[in-house]
Amino acid sequence: MRRVLVLGGTRDARDLAARLDADPAVSVTSSLAGRVRDPVLPVGDVRIGGFGGVDGLAEWLQVNDIDAVVDATHPFAARITANAADSTARVDVPLLVLRRREWEPGPADRWHTVPDLAAAAGAVPALGERVFLTIGRQGVDAFADGSGWFLVRAIDPPDVSMPARSELLLDRGPFSVDDEVSLMRRHRIDVVVTKNSGGALTSAKLEAARRLDIPVVMVSRTPIPVGVASTSDLEVAVRWLTQPHGQRPRIV
Ligand code: NAP
């Protein structure tokens, strides 16, 4: 029996847990941070809450006799990804990052790519007054001093300062392109701010912005730690986990 820890909080992590749970040779535990009030739970065993940094995660891996870890967390959950790299290296447990591909701009897109949320907040005033802020609930405070009007969409309410002139829209994807177009039209949006999460669940806003010829401020990801294997392909991750060590696909 191979014991696998999936660091989750994403659709990819739930899909992976479902695949592994169906394999009698694998015992899978999914881990969630516990941020979302009403999380969509993966099948199989689930634990919820932080581990207590690198030390805590390294200890958890040893106590639970884990054979492999897949970090399938959100591409912007950079701390847990760094912690997973450090703790698995310390206790010599193989680690694979499963991460969806980044969105790429098409010829009709008007993207302004920025390195972080502070840079995104700095880029907004030159692009428009009415802003669709779709970055999740974390980091909204980077826009708290913004002078424009903000439509802030998140699953749960932000627990940080909001821009003075804003409206909160609580909603969870997937969203359709038509709905995104009407939302942006209804609120007379001039500019969309988003993080380059990738994946199909929330990409409709990009197609909607393209159709409406609205600029998008796109926040780049933090790179995966150097030397850590990664894939965007769920099937590759499953084979990496389920085949004997010598027959695992090579992933760089
Ligand atoms: P983060 O900044 O990378 O992590 C902060 C701390 O939260 C970590 O040090 C760890 O605490 C705990 N943590 C994070 N993910 C965990 C997991 N899967 N299991 C157990 N503990 C976890 O993460 P974040 O950006 O706050 O995101 C939290 C979770 O929400 C992630 O699991 C991610 O997949 C999901 N999520 C994030 C975003 C986003 O935009 N950031 C979007 C959608 C979903 P300890 O140090 O105590 O272990």
XYZ file of N, CA and C and ligand atoms in Angstrom:
804
model
N 0.847 -1.200 0.000
C 0.000 0.000 0.000
C 0.883 1.251 0.000
N 0.683 2.100 -1.016
C 1.467 3.336 -1.085
C 0.671 4.468 -0.443
N 1.297 5.161 0.490
C 0.583 6.225 1.220
C 0.945 7.578 0.616
N -0.091 8.258 0.116
C 0.127 9.502 -0.633
C -0.582 10.661 0.070
N 0.120 11.785 0.176
C -0.501 13.022 0.656
C -0.701 13.949 -0.535
N -1.947 14.395 -0.731
C -2.248 15.387 -1.768
C -2.535 16.713 -1.077
N -1.695 17.707 -1.332
C -1.964 19.053 -0.825
C -2.957 19.693 -1.761
N -4.122 20.042 -1.236
C -5.235 20.357 -2.118
C -5.780 21.763 -2.008
N -7.092 21.841 -2.259
C -7.759 23.146 -2.290
C -8.084 23.568 -3.708
N -7.935 22.635 -4.653
C -8.193 22.940 -6.066
C -9.009 21.805 -6.694
N -9.564 22.101 -7.842
C -10.290 21.082 -8.606
C -9.335 19.958 -9.026
N -8.121 20.322 -9.444
C -7.148 19.304 -9.857
C -6.851 18.343 -8.706
N -6.735 18.890 -7.512
C -6.444 18.048 -6.346
C -7.605 17.090 -6.081
N -8.832 17.576 -6.256
C -9.995 16.696 -6.036
C -10.036 15.605 -7.100
N -9.747 15.967 -8.344
C -9.736 14.965 -9.413
C -8.661 13.906 -9.138
N -7.498 14.356 -8.684
C -6.421 13.410 -8.401
C -6.808 12.491 -7.239
N -7.368 13.070 -6.191
C -7.774 12.258 -5.031
C -8.799 11.201 -5.452
N -9.729 11.580 -6.338
C -10.747 10.621 -6.798
C -10.094 9.478 -7.551
N -9.120 9.808 -8.401
C -8.422 8.755 -9.160
C -7.661 7.817 -8.219
N -6.988 8.389 -7.241
C -6.153 7.580 -6.354
C -7.009 6.756 -5.393
N -8.131 7.335 -4.973
C -9.014 6.649 -4.033
C -9.576 5.362 -4.652
N -9.675 5.355 -5.994
C -10.220 4.182 -6.686
C -9.168 3.078 -6.831
N -7.925 3.374 -6.488
C -6.846 2.396 -6.646
C -6.604 1.704 -5.307
N -6.865 0.389 -5.226
C -6.721 -0.295 -3.931
C -5.281 -0.346 -3.422
N -4.323 -0.069 -4.318
C -2.920 -0.113 -3.885
C -2.467 1.217 -3.286
N -3.365 2.212 -3.280
C -2.989 3.542 -2.806
C -3.890 3.958 -1.651
N -3.277 4.534 -0.629
C -4.065 5.148 0.444
C -3.812 6.658 0.353
N -4.871 7.427 0.051
C -4.672 8.859 -0.188
C -5.307 9.685 0.923
N -4.550 10.686 1.375
C -5.104 11.686 2.279
C -4.971 13.037 1.604
N -6.082 13.785 1.537
C -6.030 15.149 0.994
C -5.940 16.119 2.159
N -5.175 17.185 1.943
C -5.035 18.204 2.976
C -5.568 19.535 2.469
N -6.412 20.183 3.287
C -6.941 21.512 2.961
C -6.482 22.497 4.028
N -6.281 23.733 3.605
C -5.827 24.752 4.563
C -6.920 25.130 5.548
N -8.178 25.002 5.119
C -9.284 25.389 5.997
C -9.665 26.846 5.865
N -9.326 27.458 4.732
C -9.626 28.883 4.532
C -11.086 29.129 4.153
N -11.616 28.233 3.295
C -12.962 28.446 2.764
C -13.964 27.883 3.764
N -15.029 28.642 4.018
C -15.992 28.267 5.046
C -16.709 26.961 4.711
N -17.028 26.791 3.438
C -17.821 25.632 3.033
C -17.101 24.952 1.858
N -15.967 24.285 2.142
C -15.147 23.776 1.035
C -15.818 22.613 0.305
N -15.507 22.481 -0.991
C -15.901 21.287 -1.734
C -14.892 20.211 -1.317
N -15.382 19.137 -0.696
C -14.448 18.145 -0.140
C -14.078 17.086 -1.174
N -12.808 16.671 -1.181
C -12.416 15.554 -2.053
C -12.939 14.235 -1.487
N -12.985 13.201 -2.338
C -13.316 11.871 -1.805
C -12.079 11.334 -1.081
N -12.296 10.351 -0.221
C -11.182 9.764 0.517
C -10.930 10.514 1.822
N -9.827 10.170 2.483
C -9.510 10.814 3.763
C -9.131 12.273 3.546
N -9.571 13.100 4.470
C -9.276 14.543 4.386
C -8.815 15.013 5.756
N -7.746 15.822 5.765
C -7.370 16.521 6.991
C -7.439 18.016 6.689
N -7.768 18.819 7.691
C -7.960 20.253 7.452
C -7.147 21.068 8.450
N -6.430 22.085 7.924
C -5.667 23.002 8.780
C -4.195 22.956 8.444
N -3.483 24.032 8.823
C -2.037 24.092 8.570
C -1.294 23.010 9.339
N -0.067 22.741 8.892
C 0.763 21.708 9.536
C 1.670 22.320 10.602
N 1.838 23.643 10.540
C 2.788 24.288 11.436
C 4.147 24.448 10.759
N 4.130 24.979 9.541
C 5.379 25.291 8.835
C 6.110 24.050 8.354
N 7.375 24.266 7.979
C 8.199 23.180 7.416
C 8.396 22.066 8.446
N 8.667 22.451 9.690
C 8.894 21.438 10.738
C 7.655 20.567 10.920
N 6.496 21.229 10.970
C 5.254 20.494 11.207
C 4.934 19.548 10.073
N 5.138 20.001 8.842
C 4.827 19.141 7.694
C 5.806 17.965 7.633
N 7.097 18.237 7.893
C 8.090 17.152 7.873
C 7.725 16.097 8.919
N 7.314 16.546 10.090
C 6.943 15.603 11.142
C 5.698 14.813 10.745
N 4.718 15.511 10.153
C 3.467 14.848 9.748
C 3.764 13.750 8.730
N 4.678 14.034 7.805
C 5.015 13.037 6.774
C 5.627 11.793 7.409
N 6.458 12.026 8.436
C 7.114 10.882 9.082
C 6.128 10.093 9.939
N 5.353 10.805 10.737
C 4.403 10.141 11.643
C 3.394 9.315 10.846
N 2.988 9.830 9.684
C 1.971 9.142 8.881
C 2.576 8.244 7.812
N 3.903 8.098 7.864
C 4.588 7.139 7.008
C 4.257 7.367 5.525
N 4.332 8.625 5.080
C 3.939 8.998 3.714
C 5.050 8.612 2.725
N 4.645 8.014 1.601
C 5.611 7.579 0.583
C 5.827 8.619 -0.506
N 4.833 9.457 -0.761
C 4.971 10.473 -1.816
C 3.976 11.598 -1.549
N 4.363 12.808 -1.999
C 3.495 13.975 -1.834
C 3.242 14.583 -3.207
N 1.976 14.936 -3.468
C 1.670 15.741 -4.651
C 1.147 17.085 -4.164
N 1.845 18.137 -4.557
C 1.386 19.480 -4.241
C 0.482 19.925 -5.385
N -0.831 19.831 -5.145
C -1.801 20.237 -6.170
C -2.517 21.496 -5.695
N -1.819 22.312 -4.915
C -2.426 23.544 -4.403
C -2.533 24.568 -5.525
N -3.231 25.641 -5.228
C -3.429 26.713 -6.206
C -2.072 27.324 -6.574
N -1.897 27.723 -7.860
C -0.598 28.266 -8.277
C -0.146 29.490 -7.476
N -1.084 30.163 -6.784
C -0.694 31.329 -5.996
C -0.534 31.010 -4.513
N -0.644 29.740 -4.148
C -0.403 29.348 -2.753
C 1.098 29.048 -2.624
N 1.901 30.112 -2.633
C 3.357 29.943 -2.769
C 4.015 29.441 -1.489
N 3.418 29.770 -0.343
C 4.109 29.379 0.892
C 4.039 27.882 1.113
N 2.861 27.286 0.918
C 2.739 25.841 1.150
C 3.599 25.086 0.128
N 3.717 25.637 -1.087
C 4.557 24.990 -2.103
C 6.032 25.020 -1.673
N 6.468 26.143 -1.155
C 7.859 26.240 -0.667
C 8.051 25.317 0.534
N 7.062 25.294 1.437
C 7.162 24.425 2.614
C 7.212 22.950 2.222
N 6.410 22.585 1.215
C 6.391 21.182 0.775
C 7.759 20.796 0.207
N 8.349 21.719 -0.567
C 9.675 21.429 -1.141
C 10.700 21.230 -0.030
N 10.694 22.100 0.973
C 11.692 22.005 2.046
C 11.470 20.778 2.930
N 10.213 20.511 3.276
C 9.994 19.417 4.228
C 10.175 18.049 3.569
N 9.761 17.899 2.299
C 9.962 16.590 1.654
C 11.452 16.328 1.437
N 12.208 17.409 1.127
C 13.657 17.231 0.965
C 14.275 16.792 2.291
N 13.784 17.374 3.368
C 14.370 17.060 4.682
C 14.149 15.604 5.064
N 12.942 15.066 4.795
C 12.655 13.687 5.225
C 12.751 12.688 4.062
N 13.260 13.190 2.915
C 13.523 12.342 1.753
C 12.273 11.606 1.253
N 11.214 12.382 1.043
C 9.972 11.840 0.457
C 9.819 12.485 -0.919
N 9.550 11.700 -1.990
C 9.395 12.289 -3.330
C 8.231 13.279 -3.393
N 8.460 14.372 -4.130
C 7.438 15.422 -4.272
C 7.222 15.722 -5.745
N 5.946 15.829 -6.125
C 5.589 16.262 -7.475
C 4.618 17.427 -7.348
N 4.833 18.485 -8.123
C 3.866 19.584 -8.177
C 2.953 19.349 -9.378
N 1.646 19.312 -9.121
C 0.651 19.214 -10.201
C 0.050 20.602 -10.354
N 0.322 21.243 -11.467
C -0.087 22.649 -11.622
C -0.608 22.883 -13.021
N -1.825 23.440 -13.099
C -2.388 23.697 -14.433
C -1.524 24.703 -15.189
N -1.639 24.602 -16.500
C -0.878 25.513 -17.358
C -1.345 26.949 -17.161
N -0.414 27.860 -17.391
C -0.775 29.281 -17.313
C -1.668 29.652 -18.492
N -2.521 30.650 -18.311
C -3.237 31.213 -19.447
C -2.248 32.016 -20.283
N -2.447 31.977 -21.602
C -1.589 32.745 -22.517
C -2.454 33.768 -23.237
N -1.937 34.969 -23.465
C -2.751 35.955 -24.190
C -2.851 35.605 -25.666
N -4.026 35.834 -26.264
C -4.200 35.692 -27.708
C -3.968 37.035 -28.375
N -3.960 37.060 -29.726
C -3.661 38.305 -30.447
C -4.661 39.422 -30.140
N -5.923 39.056 -29.816
C -6.931 40.096 -29.564
C -6.965 40.553 -28.105
N -6.111 39.972 -27.270
C -6.149 40.322 -25.845
C -5.332 41.569 -25.551
N -5.813 42.339 -24.571
C -5.080 43.537 -24.134
C -4.615 43.304 -22.702
N -3.592 42.456 -22.547
C -3.108 42.112 -21.203
C -1.980 43.046 -20.783
N -1.971 43.365 -19.490
C -0.853 44.067 -18.869
C -0.339 43.118 -17.797
N 0.764 42.444 -18.067
C 1.265 41.440 -17.127
C 2.130 42.119 -16.074
N 1.840 41.817 -14.798
C 2.556 42.450 -13.682
C 3.047 41.369 -12.724
N 4.094 41.670 -11.941
C 4.666 40.620 -11.092
C 3.884 40.329 -9.826
N 3.112 41.297 -9.319
C 2.416 41.055 -8.049
C 1.216 41.992 -7.921
N 0.496 41.830 -6.807
C -0.743 42.595 -6.629
C -0.464 44.089 -6.445
N 0.655 44.430 -5.808
C 0.985 45.854 -5.630
C 1.178 46.499 -7.001
N 1.861 45.808 -7.893
C 2.066 46.334 -9.244
C 0.735 46.406 -9.998
N -0.152 45.452 -9.730
C -1.469 45.479 -10.369
C -2.237 46.720 -9.919
N -2.189 47.002 -8.610
C -2.887 48.178 -8.083
C -2.308 49.450 -8.706
N -0.995 49.453 -8.933
C -0.351 50.621 -9.556
C -0.736 50.793 -11.021
N -1.041 49.666 -11.689
C -1.337 49.729 -13.128
C -2.780 50.155 -13.403
N -3.668 49.934 -12.443
C -5.106 50.130 -12.682
C -5.506 51.565 -13.061
N -5.057 52.602 -12.328
C -5.596 53.947 -12.599
C -5.444 54.398 -14.045
N -4.370 53.987 -14.700
C -4.164 54.415 -16.091
C -5.099 53.680 -17.056
N -5.749 52.605 -16.585
C -6.543 51.770 -17.495
C -8.042 51.969 -17.355
N -8.468 52.524 -16.247
C -9.912 52.749 -16.126
C -10.343 53.016 -14.708
N -11.609 53.414 -14.594
C -12.181 53.857 -13.320
C -12.958 52.707 -12.658
N -13.618 51.879 -13.483
C -14.477 50.826 -12.929
C -13.784 49.474 -13.123
N -13.450 48.864 -11.973
C -12.525 47.726 -11.971
C -13.248 46.453 -11.535
N -13.056 45.377 -12.276
C -13.541 44.056 -11.857
C -12.348 43.333 -11.229
N -12.400 43.205 -9.888
C -11.276 42.611 -9.155
C -11.615 41.160 -8.868
N -11.004 40.255 -9.601
C -11.328 38.838 -9.458
C -10.043 38.069 -9.154
N -9.563 38.302 -7.918
C -8.292 37.718 -7.473
C -8.515 36.798 -6.282
N -9.790 36.509 -5.947
C -10.055 35.791 -4.700
C -10.105 36.798 -3.568
N -10.218 36.258 -2.343
C -10.428 37.205 -1.242
C -9.106 37.667 -0.654
N -8.029 36.912 -0.897
C -6.743 37.306 -0.330
C -6.090 38.374 -1.210
N -5.543 39.383 -0.584
C -4.803 40.404 -1.331
C -5.657 41.569 -1.790
N -6.951 41.544 -1.456
C -7.830 42.649 -1.869
C -7.330 43.967 -1.273
N -6.688 43.890 -0.099
C -6.214 45.117 0.562
C -5.139 45.847 -0.247
N -4.514 45.169 -1.212
C -3.539 45.867 -2.072
C -4.229 46.987 -2.856
N -5.567 46.905 -2.969
C -6.331 47.890 -3.745
C -7.111 48.844 -2.838
N -6.879 48.725 -1.517
C -7.701 49.469 -0.557
C -7.598 50.983 -0.757
N -6.449 51.463 -1.236
C -6.289 52.915 -1.429
C -6.706 53.361 -2.828
N -7.228 52.447 -3.625
C -7.602 52.783 -5.005
C -8.724 53.817 -5.039
N -8.626 54.740 -5.983
C -9.630 55.807 -6.038
C -10.812 55.425 -6.932
N -10.679 54.339 -7.693
C -11.756 53.940 -8.602
C -12.868 53.193 -7.873
N -13.805 52.643 -8.676
C -14.888 51.815 -8.132
C -14.552 50.358 -8.451
N -14.743 49.461 -7.472
C -14.308 48.070 -7.626
C -15.480 47.106 -7.428
N -15.663 46.198 -8.367
C -16.521 45.035 -8.177
C -15.592 43.904 -7.724
N -15.735 43.503 -6.449
C -14.822 42.504 -5.871
C -15.554 41.165 -5.821
N -15.063 40.180 -6.579
C -15.720 38.863 -6.564
C -14.836 37.854 -5.823
N -15.457 37.128 -4.874
C -14.725 36.116 -4.104
C -15.727 35.073 -3.619
N -15.205 33.926 -3.157
C -16.093 32.876 -2.645
C -16.605 33.264 -1.251
N -15.690 33.713 -0.401
C -16.049 34.186 0.945
C -15.663 35.659 1.062
N -16.271 36.411 1.998
C -15.919 37.827 2.127
C -14.453 38.015 2.528
N -13.768 39.009 1.947
C -12.385 39.283 2.363
C -12.365 39.711 3.828
N -11.294 39.284 4.560
C -11.189 39.745 5.948
C -10.127 40.831 6.057
N -9.891 41.529 4.945
C -8.933 42.635 4.906
C -9.676 43.870 4.395
N -8.974 45.037 4.408
C -9.642 46.276 3.975
C -10.009 46.198 2.501
N -11.186 46.749 2.217
C -11.676 46.821 0.835
C -11.491 48.257 0.337
N -11.476 48.446 -0.990
C -11.462 49.821 -1.498
C -12.699 50.581 -0.999
N -12.559 51.890 -0.808
C -13.654 52.694 -0.243
C -14.916 52.577 -1.096
N -14.744 52.628 -2.407
C -15.913 52.523 -3.304
C -15.884 51.134 -3.945
N -16.693 50.235 -3.395
C -16.655 48.868 -3.929
C -17.970 48.159 -3.664
N -18.178 47.090 -4.421
C -19.325 46.204 -4.195
C -18.772 44.790 -4.149
N -19.250 44.017 -3.161
C -18.762 42.649 -3.001
C -19.753 41.681 -3.645
N -19.237 40.793 -4.482
C -20.065 39.786 -5.134
C -19.546 38.428 -4.689
N -20.342 37.697 -3.889
C -19.912 36.380 -3.417
C -20.405 35.333 -4.403
N -19.471 34.644 -5.035
C -19.848 33.663 -6.055
C -18.667 32.714 -6.273
N -18.998 31.511 -6.727
C -17.964 30.497 -6.978
C -18.143 29.982 -8.405
N -17.013 29.843 -9.147
C -17.081 29.351 -10.515
C -17.565 27.924 -10.567
N -17.732 27.313 -11.735
C -17.406 27.891 -13.045
C -18.428 28.938 -13.497
N -17.924 29.888 -14.309
C -18.762 30.942 -14.856
C -18.808 30.782 -16.375
N -19.952 31.155 -16.983
C -20.037 31.059 -18.441
C -19.590 32.389 -19.053
N -19.154 32.336 -20.301
C -18.703 33.558 -20.981
C -19.859 34.555 -21.076
N -21.053 34.055 -21.424
C -22.197 34.969 -21.560
C -22.503 35.670 -20.240
N -22.439 34.914 -19.141
C -22.706 35.532 -17.835
C -21.629 36.563 -17.489
N -20.386 36.248 -17.827
C -19.295 37.193 -17.531
C -19.455 38.464 -18.366
N -19.871 38.294 -19.626
C -20.082 39.462 -20.487
C -21.183 40.337 -19.889
N -22.313 39.696 -19.486
C -23.397 40.561 -18.959
C -23.009 41.188 -17.633
N -22.256 40.463 -16.807
C -21.796 41.055 -15.528
C -20.942 42.300 -15.793
N -20.005 42.167 -16.729
C -19.101 43.298 -17.021
C -19.856 44.460 -17.657
N -20.841 44.122 -18.498
C -21.643 45.195 -19.124
C -22.475 45.911 -18.072
N -23.139 45.070 -17.218
C -24.043 45.643 -16.206
C -23.300 46.617 -15.303
N -22.060 46.291 -14.978
C -21.293 47.143 -14.045
C -20.386 48.122 -14.788
N -20.531 48.197 -16.095
C -19.760 49.129 -16.937
C -18.259 49.049 -16.603
N -17.746 47.806 -16.612
C -16.350 47.555 -16.231
C -15.402 48.095 -17.303
N -14.332 48.791 -16.840
C -13.299 49.312 -17.749
C -12.077 48.405 -17.795
N -11.817 47.709 -16.667
C -10.575 46.925 -16.584
C -10.799 45.739 -15.637
N -10.213 44.596 -16.011
C -10.304 43.377 -15.192
C -8.938 43.138 -14.557
N -8.937 42.796 -13.255
C -7.682 42.424 -12.592
C -7.804 40.978 -12.137
N -6.846 40.144 -12.527
C -6.903 38.734 -12.155
C -5.499 38.172 -11.982
N -5.444 36.984 -11.350
C -4.169 36.284 -11.204
C -4.109 35.183 -12.254
N -2.916 34.872 -12.731
C -2.798 33.861 -13.779
C -2.913 32.454 -13.183
N -4.151 32.128 -12.793
C -4.407 30.839 -12.156
C -4.389 29.703 -13.167
N -4.776 29.982 -14.403
C -4.888 28.930 -15.409
C -6.131 28.087 -15.184
N -6.394 27.177 -16.116
C -7.526 26.269 -15.976
C -8.797 26.827 -16.588
N -9.751 25.916 -16.789
C -10.976 26.279 -17.506
C -12.067 26.836 -16.593
N -11.981 26.531 -15.291
C -13.085 26.888 -14.390
C -13.375 28.379 -14.344
N -12.333 29.196 -14.439
C -12.518 30.646 -14.269
C -11.975 31.441 -15.449
N -11.794 30.786 -16.604
C -11.191 31.500 -17.738
C -12.217 32.285 -18.560
N -13.513 32.115 -18.277
C -14.542 32.790 -19.073
C -14.385 34.313 -19.004
N -13.898 34.831 -17.878
C -13.733 36.286 -17.748
C -12.736 36.816 -18.788
N -11.772 35.984 -19.162
C -10.776 36.437 -20.145
C -11.398 36.519 -21.538
N -12.207 35.518 -21.855
C -12.916 35.533 -23.136
C -13.905 36.708 -23.175
N -14.561 36.955 -22.040
C -15.519 38.073 -21.964
C -14.784 39.406 -22.166
N -13.635 39.561 -21.534
C -12.865 40.804 -21.676
C -12.425 40.984 -23.134
N -12.043 39.880 -23.769
C -11.645 39.909 -25.185
C -12.821 40.398 -26.036
N -13.999 39.815 -25.800
C -15.178 40.203 -26.596
C -15.529 41.666 -26.405
N -15.354 42.155 -25.178
C -15.740 43.543 -24.883
C -14.576 44.514 -25.095
N -13.420 43.968 -25.505
C -12.214 44.780 -25.739
C -11.804 45.552 -24.481
N -11.830 44.831 -23.352
C -11.472 45.426 -22.061
C -10.053 44.978 -21.692
N -9.213 45.890 -21.193
C -7.864 45.464 -20.778
C -7.906 44.578 -19.530
N -6.916 43.697 -19.422
C -6.799 42.782 -18.285
C -5.435 42.991 -17.633
N -5.437 43.253 -16.342
C -4.180 43.281 -15.593
C -3.975 41.870 -15.045
N -2.925 41.207 -15.531
C -2.700 39.793 -15.223
C -1.479 39.657 -14.291
N -1.737 39.141 -13.089
C -0.644 38.970 -12.118
C 0.037 37.619 -12.376
N 1.359 37.658 -12.528
C 2.121 36.429 -12.814
C 2.245 35.554 -11.573
N 2.552 34.280 -11.809
C 2.755 33.324 -10.718
C 4.157 33.423 -10.127
N 4.272 32.929 -8.900
C 5.592 32.682 -8.327
C 6.095 31.368 -8.924
N 7.358 31.302 -9.388
C 7.819 30.050 -9.995
C 7.846 28.884 -8.995
N 7.737 27.677 -9.512
C 7.878 26.463 -8.691
C 9.323 26.411 -8.188
N 9.548 26.004 -6.925
C 10.924 25.984 -6.401
C 11.872 25.187 -7.312
N 13.100 25.675 -7.425
C 14.096 25.058 -8.306
C 14.316 23.597 -7.908
N 14.366 22.720 -8.910
C 14.683 21.310 -8.667
C 13.475 20.450 -8.336
N 12.293 21.057 -8.189
C 11.099 20.270 -7.860
C 10.416 19.837 -9.163
N 10.091 18.530 -9.256
C 9.437 17.999 -10.458
C 8.013 18.522 -10.544
N 7.560 18.801 -11.772
C 6.181 19.295 -11.922
C 5.578 18.799 -13.225
N 4.249 18.751 -13.229
C 3.510 18.416 -14.445
C 2.167 19.128 -14.398
N 1.587 19.337 -15.585
C 0.223 19.880 -15.634
C -0.762 18.770 -15.990
N -0.250 17.546 -16.137
C -1.048 16.438 -16.651
C -1.412 15.469 -15.513
N -2.693 15.390 -15.235
C -3.165 14.532 -14.147
C -2.751 13.074 -14.351
N -2.820 12.601 -15.605
C -2.476 11.201 -15.883
C -0.998 10.937 -15.599
N -0.164 11.909 -15.914
C 1.269 11.759 -15.623
C 1.465 11.672 -14.111
N 0.726 12.500 -13.379
C 0.843 12.472 -11.918
C 0.399 11.119 -11.365
N -0.689 10.570 -11.914
C -1.183 9.268 -11.440
C -0.129 8.191 -11.710
N 0.454 8.213 -12.923
C 1.478 7.193 -13.241
C 2.704 7.358 -12.346
N 3.075 8.598 -12.097
C 4.240 8.882 -11.239
C 4.019 8.284 -9.853
N 2.766 8.323 -9.398
C 2.466 7.850 -8.049
C 2.269 6.350 -7.971
N 1.747 5.761 -9.048
C 1.300 4.374 -8.931
C 2.275 3.368 -9.517
N 3.243 3.821 -10.320
C 4.184 2.849 -10.877
C 5.370 2.680 -9.932
N 5.994 1.476 -9.958
C 7.162 1.269 -9.109
C 8.242 2.299 -9.426
N 9.037 2.599 -8.423
C 9.987 3.695 -8.514
C 10.773 3.743 -9.830
N 11.371 2.601 -10.224
C 12.222 2.571 -11.420
C 11.448 2.815 -12.710
N 10.117 2.583 -12.691
C 9.326 2.724 -13.927
C 8.554 4.033 -13.994
N 8.776 4.905 -13.013
C 8.036 6.168 -13.021
C 8.467 7.030 -14.192
N 7.509 7.774 -14.793
C 7.920 8.688 -15.858
C 8.891 9.724 -15.311
N 9.879 10.054 -16.140
C 10.830 11.086 -15.707
C 10.171 12.450 -15.897
N 10.177 13.224 -14.862
C 9.573 14.557 -14.947
C 10.615 15.556 -14.471
N 10.774 16.633 -15.232
C 11.740 17.645 -14.772
C 11.022 18.906 -14.336
P -0.223 29.763 1.272
O -0.120 31.226 1.479
O 0.704 29.111 0.339
O -0.092 29.002 2.649
C -0.205 29.633 3.908
C -0.286 28.558 4.971
O -1.544 27.893 4.890
C 0.743 27.462 4.799
O 1.982 27.841 5.352
C 0.081 26.321 5.530
O 0.140 26.496 6.941
C -1.374 26.497 5.186
N -1.780 25.730 3.991
C -1.897 26.155 2.704
N -2.351 25.187 1.918
C -2.537 24.112 2.713
C -3.021 22.799 2.503
N -3.441 22.389 1.282
N -3.072 21.958 3.560
C -2.681 22.363 4.793
N -2.224 23.595 5.056
C -2.161 24.462 4.049
O -1.700 29.372 0.839
P -2.959 30.306 0.520
O -2.652 31.141 -0.658
O -3.391 30.910 1.823
O -4.009 29.202 0.063
C -4.589 28.329 1.018
C -5.250 27.185 0.299
O -6.278 27.672 -0.552
C -4.291 26.375 -0.574
O -4.363 25.041 -0.179
C -4.764 26.597 -1.994
O -4.726 25.418 -2.765
C -6.173 27.130 -1.836
N -6.456 28.201 -2.793
C -5.669 29.312 -2.824
C -5.924 30.308 -3.744
C -5.038 31.538 -3.869
O -5.313 32.389 -4.731
N -3.987 31.683 -3.081
C -7.007 30.157 -4.636
C -7.806 29.005 -4.561
C -7.520 28.037 -3.635
P 1.285 25.807 7.824
O 2.537 26.571 7.531
O 0.785 25.939 9.215
O 1.385 24.377 7.366
